[in-house]
Structures are given as C-alpha cells and as structure tokens.
mmCIF file of C-alpha atoms and ligand atoms in Angstrom:
data_model
loop_
_atom_site.group_PDB
_atom_site.id
_atom_site.type_symbol
_atom_site.label_atom_id
_atom_site.label_comp_id
_atom_site.label_asym_id
_atom_site.label_seq_id
_atom_site.Cartn_x
_atom_site.Cartn_y
_atom_site.Cartn_z
ATOM 1 C CA MET N 502 74.503 -126.429 -105.218
ATOM 2 C CA SER N 503 74.252 -124.538 -108.488
ATOM 3 C CA VAL N 504 71.522 -122.085 -109.429
ATOM 4 C CA THR N 505 70.367 -124.499 -112.111
ATOM 5 C CA SER N 506 69.974 -127.462 -109.779
ATOM 6 C CA ASN N 507 68.339 -125.323 -107.089
ATOM 7 C CA LEU N 508 65.800 -124.155 -109.637
ATOM 8 C CA GLN N 509 65.091 -127.697 -110.783
ATOM 9 C CA THR N 510 64.584 -128.853 -107.213
ATOM 10 C CA ILE N 511 62.156 -126.039 -106.402
ATOM 11 C CA ARG N 512 60.218 -126.311 -109.644
ATOM 12 C CA ALA N 513 59.675 -130.016 -108.993
ATOM 13 C CA THR N 514 57.796 -129.108 -105.792
ATOM 14 C CA LEU N 515 55.519 -126.452 -107.289
ATOM 15 C CA PRO N 516 52.000 -127.458 -108.281
ATOM 16 C CA GLU N 517 50.673 -126.337 -111.639
ATOM 17 C CA GLY N 518 49.355 -122.804 -111.564
ATOM 18 C CA VAL N 519 51.957 -121.540 -109.102
ATOM 19 C CA THR N 520 54.359 -119.013 -110.623
ATOM 20 C CA LEU N 521 57.943 -118.935 -109.386
ATOM 21 C CA VAL N 522 59.426 -115.463 -109.055
ATOM 22 C CA ALA N 523 63.210 -115.830 -108.742
ATOM 23 C CA VAL N 524 64.251 -113.082 -106.334
ATOM 24 C CA SER N 525 67.643 -111.945 -107.589
ATOM 25 C CA LYS N 526 68.209 -108.842 -105.443
ATOM 26 C CA PHE N 527 71.833 -108.342 -104.366
ATOM 27 C CA HIS N 528 72.967 -111.085 -106.737
ATOM 28 C CA PRO N 529 74.985 -110.269 -109.870
ATOM 29 C CA SER N 530 73.682 -110.428 -113.416
ATOM 30 C CA GLU N 531 75.758 -113.571 -113.998
ATOM 31 C CA ALA N 532 73.595 -115.451 -111.515
ATOM 32 C CA ILE N 533 70.448 -114.227 -113.264
ATOM 33 C CA ALA N 534 71.911 -115.262 -116.615
ATOM 34 C CA GLU N 535 72.475 -118.776 -115.267
ATOM 35 C CA ALA N 536 68.857 -118.990 -114.110
ATOM 36 C CA TYR N 537 67.758 -117.641 -117.485
ATOM 37 C CA GLU N 538 69.727 -120.377 -119.233
ATOM 38 C CA ALA N 539 67.875 -122.861 -117.036
ATOM 39 C CA GLY N 540 64.598 -121.512 -118.413
ATOM 40 C CA GLN N 541 63.628 -119.030 -115.703
ATOM 41 C CA ARG N 542 61.971 -115.882 -117.101
ATOM 42 C CA VAL N 543 60.372 -114.195 -114.073
ATOM 43 C CA PHE N 544 62.672 -112.289 -111.716
ATOM 44 C CA GLY N 545 61.975 -110.111 -108.698
ATOM 45 C CA GLU N 546 64.020 -107.170 -107.455
ATOM 46 C CA SER N 547 63.500 -104.878 -104.489
ATOM 47 C CA ARG N 548 65.436 -101.736 -105.398
ATOM 48 C CA VAL N 549 64.710 -99.550 -108.406
ATOM 49 C CA GLN N 550 68.286 -98.687 -109.328
ATOM 50 C CA GLU N 551 69.367 -102.303 -109.299
ATOM 51 C CA LEU N 552 66.272 -103.358 -111.239
ATOM 52 C CA VAL N 553 66.868 -100.804 -113.980
ATOM 53 C CA ALA N 554 70.567 -101.664 -114.295
ATOM 54 C CA LYS N 555 69.860 -105.384 -114.601
ATOM 55 C CA GLN N 556 66.996 -104.896 -117.036
ATOM 56 C CA GLN N 557 69.322 -102.998 -119.364
ATOM 57 C CA MET N 558 71.974 -105.696 -119.215
ATOM 58 C CA LEU N 559 69.887 -108.859 -119.529
ATOM 59 C CA PRO N 560 67.649 -110.433 -122.204
ATOM 60 C CA ALA N 561 64.559 -108.469 -123.210
ATOM 61 C CA ASP N 562 62.101 -111.323 -122.676
ATOM 62 C CA ILE N 563 62.640 -111.368 -118.904
ATOM 63 C CA GLU N 564 59.563 -110.408 -116.883
ATOM 64 C CA TRP N 565 60.721 -108.054 -114.150
ATOM 65 C CA HIS N 566 58.726 -107.850 -110.938
ATOM 66 C CA MET N 567 59.180 -105.064 -108.407
ATOM 67 C CA ILE N 568 58.738 -106.642 -104.981
ATOM 68 C CA GLY N 569 60.262 -104.069 -102.594
ATOM 69 C CA HIS N 570 58.969 -100.833 -101.141
ATOM 70 C CA LEU N 571 58.461 -98.346 -103.974
ATOM 71 C CA GLN N 572 58.719 -94.568 -103.624
ATOM 72 C CA THR N 573 56.583 -92.435 -105.934
ATOM 73 C CA ASN N 574 59.609 -90.558 -107.256
ATOM 74 C CA LYS N 575 61.107 -93.839 -108.499
ATOM 75 C CA VAL N 576 58.103 -95.110 -110.441
ATOM 76 C CA ARG N 577 59.026 -93.339 -113.677
ATOM 77 C CA ALA N 578 62.257 -95.330 -114.028
ATOM 78 C CA ILE N 579 60.511 -98.710 -114.085
ATOM 79 C CA ALA N 580 57.172 -97.810 -115.706
ATOM 80 C CA PRO N 581 58.331 -98.515 -119.274
ATOM 81 C CA PHE N 582 59.140 -102.176 -118.645
ATOM 82 C CA VAL N 583 58.040 -103.517 -115.245
ATOM 83 C CA SER N 584 55.591 -106.390 -115.635
ATOM 84 C CA LEU N 585 54.177 -106.605 -112.101
ATOM 85 C CA ILE N 586 54.489 -104.364 -109.047
ATOM 86 C CA HIS N 587 53.855 -106.448 -105.904
ATOM 87 C CA SER N 588 54.324 -103.701 -103.354
ATOM 88 C CA VAL N 589 51.516 -101.192 -103.847
ATOM 89 C CA ASP N 590 50.690 -99.954 -100.370
ATOM 90 C CA SER N 591 48.993 -96.574 -100.776
ATOM 91 C CA ALA N 592 46.448 -94.732 -102.911
ATOM 92 C CA ARG N 593 49.094 -92.141 -103.686
ATOM 93 C CA LEU N 594 51.470 -94.757 -105.083
ATOM 94 C CA LEU N 595 48.715 -96.345 -107.134
ATOM 95 C CA GLU N 596 47.771 -92.959 -108.646
ATOM 96 C CA CYS N 597 51.413 -92.315 -109.443
ATOM 97 C CA ILE N 598 51.809 -95.693 -111.174
ATOM 98 C CA ASN N 599 48.655 -94.974 -113.166
ATOM 99 C CA ARG N 600 50.025 -91.605 -114.299
ATOM 100 C CA GLU N 601 53.409 -92.988 -115.294
ATOM 101 C CA ALA N 602 51.816 -95.939 -117.089
ATOM 102 C CA GLU N 603 49.661 -93.541 -119.075
ATOM 103 C CA ARG N 604 52.762 -91.540 -120.024
ATOM 104 C CA CYS N 605 54.272 -94.629 -121.620
ATOM 105 C CA GLY N 606 51.030 -95.908 -123.095
ATOM 106 C CA ARG N 607 50.893 -98.995 -120.891
ATOM 107 C CA VAL N 608 48.601 -100.713 -118.439
ATOM 108 C CA ILE N 609 50.688 -101.856 -115.478
ATOM 109 C CA ASP N 610 49.725 -104.905 -113.427
ATOM 110 C CA CYS N 611 49.791 -104.320 -109.666
ATOM 111 C CA LEU N 612 49.237 -106.258 -106.458
ATOM 112 C CA LEU N 613 47.927 -104.682 -103.280
ATOM 113 C CA GLU N 614 50.363 -105.403 -100.468
ATOM 114 C CA VAL N 615 48.602 -106.245 -97.228
ATOM 115 C CA HIS N 616 50.156 -106.047 -93.792
ATOM 116 C CA VAL N 617 49.370 -109.137 -91.732
ATOM 117 C CA ALA N 618 52.721 -109.740 -90.017
ATOM 118 C CA ARG N 619 53.065 -109.018 -86.319
ATOM 119 C CA GLU N 620 56.071 -106.746 -86.849
ATOM 120 C CA HIS N 621 55.356 -103.061 -87.264
ATOM 121 C CA THR N 622 58.242 -102.562 -89.638
ATOM 122 C CA LYS N 623 56.735 -104.277 -92.632
ATOM 123 C CA SER N 624 54.959 -102.220 -95.224
ATOM 124 C CA GLY N 625 51.529 -102.822 -96.663
ATOM 125 C CA TRP N 626 47.933 -101.722 -96.189
ATOM 126 C CA GLU N 627 46.226 -102.286 -92.894
ATOM 127 C CA ILE N 628 43.262 -104.512 -93.709
ATOM 128 C CA THR N 629 40.520 -102.067 -92.757
ATOM 129 C CA GLU N 630 42.188 -99.243 -94.705
ATOM 130 C CA LEU N 631 42.402 -101.444 -97.758
ATOM 131 C CA GLN N 632 38.762 -102.536 -97.459
ATOM 132 C CA GLU N 633 37.703 -98.884 -97.301
ATOM 133 C CA PHE N 634 39.885 -97.899 -100.221
ATOM 134 C CA VAL N 635 38.601 -100.699 -102.443
ATOM 135 C CA ALA N 636 34.987 -99.979 -101.462
ATOM 136 C CA SER N 637 35.431 -96.293 -102.360
ATOM 137 C CA GLY N 638 35.596 -97.260 -106.031
ATOM 138 C CA ALA N 639 38.633 -95.019 -106.573
ATOM 139 C CA ILE N 640 40.544 -97.800 -108.318
ATOM 140 C CA GLY N 641 37.995 -97.901 -111.134
ATOM 141 C CA GLU N 642 39.077 -94.407 -112.188
ATOM 142 C CA LEU N 643 42.631 -95.541 -112.800
ATOM 143 C CA LYS N 644 42.587 -96.802 -116.374
ATOM 144 C CA ASN N 645 46.292 -97.540 -116.706
ATOM 145 C CA ILE N 646 46.649 -99.950 -113.825
ATOM 146 C CA ARG N 647 45.179 -103.405 -113.464
ATOM 147 C CA ILE N 648 44.854 -104.895 -109.998
ATOM 148 C CA ARG N 649 45.869 -108.531 -110.240
ATOM 149 C CA GLY N 650 45.527 -109.532 -106.582
ATOM 150 C CA ILE N 651 47.135 -109.472 -103.167
ATOM 151 C CA MET N 652 50.713 -109.747 -101.887
ATOM 152 C CA GLY N 653 51.877 -110.285 -98.356
ATOM 153 C CA MET N 654 54.567 -111.520 -96.021
ATOM 154 C CA ALA N 655 54.200 -113.670 -92.940
ATOM 155 C CA THR N 656 55.571 -112.759 -89.537
ATOM 156 C CA PHE N 657 59.321 -113.337 -89.227
ATOM 157 C CA THR N 658 59.265 -116.283 -86.832
ATOM 158 C CA GLU N 659 60.186 -119.945 -86.553
ATOM 159 C CA ASN N 660 56.674 -120.653 -85.331
ATOM 160 C CA MET N 661 55.071 -122.127 -88.418
ATOM 161 C CA ASP N 662 51.606 -121.982 -86.852
ATOM 162 C CA VAL N 663 51.876 -118.202 -86.842
ATOM 163 C CA VAL N 664 53.157 -118.221 -90.413
ATOM 164 C CA ARG N 665 50.281 -120.434 -91.511
ATOM 165 C CA SER N 666 47.677 -118.258 -89.853
ATOM 166 C CA ASP N 667 49.173 -115.160 -91.552
ATOM 167 C CA PHE N 668 48.906 -116.877 -94.944
ATOM 168 C CA GLU N 669 45.354 -117.959 -94.198
ATOM 169 C CA ARG N 670 44.445 -114.359 -93.433
ATOM 170 C CA LEU N 671 45.959 -113.213 -96.723
ATOM 171 C CA ALA N 672 44.005 -115.862 -98.599
ATOM 172 C CA ALA N 673 40.813 -114.777 -96.824
ATOM 173 C CA ILE N 674 41.408 -111.132 -97.778
ATOM 174 C CA LYS N 675 41.921 -112.152 -101.380
ATOM 175 C CA ARG N 676 38.617 -114.059 -101.378
ATOM 176 C CA GLU N 677 36.836 -111.187 -99.697
ATOM 177 C CA LEU N 678 38.011 -108.571 -102.201
ATOM 178 C CA GLU N 679 37.593 -110.754 -105.305
ATOM 179 C CA PRO N 680 33.958 -109.767 -106.007
ATOM 180 C CA MET N 681 35.002 -106.103 -106.231
ATOM 181 C CA PHE N 682 37.302 -106.781 -109.179
ATOM 182 C CA ASP N 683 37.105 -108.485 -112.565
ATOM 183 C CA SER N 684 38.519 -111.887 -113.493
ATOM 184 C CA ASN N 685 42.058 -110.491 -113.712
ATOM 185 C CA PHE N 686 42.121 -110.474 -109.911
ATOM 186 C CA ASP N 687 43.686 -113.939 -109.801
ATOM 187 C CA THR N 688 47.004 -113.611 -107.991
ATOM 188 C CA LEU N 689 47.956 -114.339 -104.399
ATOM 189 C CA SER N 690 51.668 -113.597 -104.008
ATOM 190 C CA MET N 691 52.932 -115.132 -100.787
ATOM 191 C CA GLY N 692 55.706 -117.458 -99.707
ATOM 192 C CA MET N 693 59.503 -117.075 -99.650
ATOM 193 C CA SER N 694 62.382 -119.547 -99.307
ATOM 194 C CA ASP N 695 61.595 -120.591 -95.741
ATOM 195 C CA ASP N 696 57.836 -120.769 -95.967
ATOM 196 C CA TYR N 697 56.656 -121.195 -99.553
ATOM 197 C CA PRO N 698 55.401 -124.794 -99.127
ATOM 198 C CA ILE N 699 53.047 -123.573 -96.389
ATOM 199 C CA ALA N 700 51.992 -120.612 -98.513
ATOM 200 C CA ILE N 701 51.077 -122.984 -101.333
ATOM 201 C CA GLN N 702 48.997 -125.110 -98.977
ATOM 202 C CA CYS N 703 47.151 -121.906 -98.083
ATOM 203 C CA GLY N 704 46.415 -121.034 -101.712
ATOM 204 C CA SER N 705 49.413 -119.044 -102.957
ATOM 205 C CA THR N 706 49.578 -118.681 -106.747
ATOM 206 C CA MET N 707 52.942 -116.902 -106.823
ATOM 207 C CA VAL N 708 55.977 -117.579 -104.649
ATOM 208 C CA ARG N 709 58.943 -115.227 -104.341
ATOM 209 C CA VAL N 710 62.044 -117.313 -103.734
ATOM 210 C CA GLY N 711 65.521 -115.828 -103.402
ATOM 211 C CA SER N 712 68.117 -117.496 -101.204
ATOM 212 C CA SER N 713 67.005 -121.060 -101.965
ATOM 213 C CA ILE N 714 67.859 -120.363 -105.596
ATOM 214 C CA PHE N 715 70.798 -117.970 -105.480
ATOM 215 C CA GLY N 716 72.273 -118.610 -102.017
ATOM 216 C CA GLN N 717 72.716 -116.163 -99.152
ATOM 217 C CA ARG N 718 72.787 -112.477 -100.004
ATOM 218 C CA THR N 719 75.688 -110.313 -98.877
ATOM 219 C CA TYR N 720 74.391 -106.840 -98.090
HETATM 220 C C1 PLP O 918 63.942 -110.738 -100.479
HETATM 221 C C2 PLP O 918 62.501 -110.986 -100.630
HETATM 222 C C3 PLP O 918 62.013 -112.265 -100.927
HETATM 223 C C4 PLP O 918 62.892 -113.496 -101.047
HETATM 224 O O1 PLP O 918 63.353 -113.887 -99.803
HETATM 225 P P1 PLP O 918 64.165 -115.294 -99.598
HETATM 226 O O2 PLP O 918 64.003 -115.565 -98.156
HETATM 227 O O3 PLP O 918 65.561 -115.023 -100.000
HETATM 228 O O4 PLP O 918 63.511 -116.292 -100.445
HETATM 229 C C5 PLP O 918 60.653 -112.408 -101.130
HETATM 230 N N1 PLP O 918 59.816 -111.364 -101.026
HETATM 231 C C6 PLP O 918 60.238 -110.117 -100.741
HETATM 232 C C7 PLP O 918 59.259 -109.010 -100.655
HETATM 233 C C8 PLP O 918 61.590 -109.884 -100.521
HETATM 234 O O5 PLP O 918 62.003 -108.638 -100.231
#
C-alpha cells in the first residue's frame, strides 16, 4: 500500500475534530513529501536532530510536532519552529521551553505527558506529581508557553481492555485538570497505529500514527 492510500484509509475513519499527526520518524523525507502531496500537513518526530534536518528540507507550511523524549539542552534547536511539544514531563523542561520561546519571541504550545502505562520505562509525569505541579500555579508564571492538554501512551500489550482503561484514565486526568487552565486546554493526544480507534472512543482529539501510514520502521 502507498503512503497516499494509507492516509486516505485512515482519514476516512477519523471523526471530525480529531487531528491526525503523521509520525514520520525513521522514514526519509521522500515519504513525508508523498504524504504532503496527499494533503497531510502535521508531522511528528521523536528525535531533535532528525526533526531539524527534515524541517530544513521540507515545505515551510508543515506543522512539526515533537513527540519523543526531549532533553533541555536540545530545546533551543527546535524552539524557532516547533508547533507542538507533546512530551513535556518535568517542570525543568517546561521552564526551559519557556526561556527558549521567549528568546525567539514565540509562545510554544505544549502538552503535559502523563505516565499511565504499566511499564516503568515510559516517560511522563506520575499523576500525583502532575496534580501537585499544576495546583502550585507555577505554570501561570511561564508566559511563553501555552498548555494545550494532555498526552499519553497506553501499556504495550495485546490486551485491549488494559489499553482502554489506560486511555480512560488519561481522559479522566484531562477532565480533572481542565478547570485549572483556560479554553486553550483542548487537546488529548492519545492513540497510535495499533490502538487509535480505541483512543478515539475514549475521547482522543489527536492521534499519532506512524507505521500504518509509512510502513514498518527500520532502526
Ligand atoms: C513512534 C511513536 C508513535 C507512532 O507509533 P506507530 O505505532 O508507528 O503508529 C506515536 N507516538 C509516539 C510517542 C511515538 O514515539
């Protein structure tokens, strides 16, 4: 199947109001260009170097999302152009993004990544830590970031009941935190190739789909 037909198939299943992030990590710029020709404008990458290289090579109206773990010393490279950072998992990172955004005269949209999966390896805030951080009011001091919502990943398992309950928890956290933010807090980024239909049933507004569009990655 071609990138174009994969995209058409997936788009046909997405309800209105759900944004498709085409996750292009490890795939060459040619594949992104094909998706672009098919009308796709939102792409997600997980490594800073790769993101920067592709941004320089590809059309300027692409919206680039950073979806992978982000180190503070790499923020400066993407601050001038990144349109959404999904993977904010510490106060220190958020402060760093705010500083770098201010340097380039921007306000950068961010999602708070929450850890709900059963694996210990996945990044993200523990729920209680995040609740405390939001309640502290510290985010209000950061004028060059805008918190747009929550991002998360389900447990890596074939058991779709577990996956569903992880997504339901993410949706509940989003609802719980909503009153602490303004109306820009509207995004729930969850769902990947294997589980995005379930994520949508649970209220996802943004799905991050890679292999179902571009094929298997070779690492
Ligand atoms: C790679 C990745 C995806 C896409 O995964 P697929 O299974 O290929 O759809 C989504 N979200 C994050 C955070 C990723 O790192």
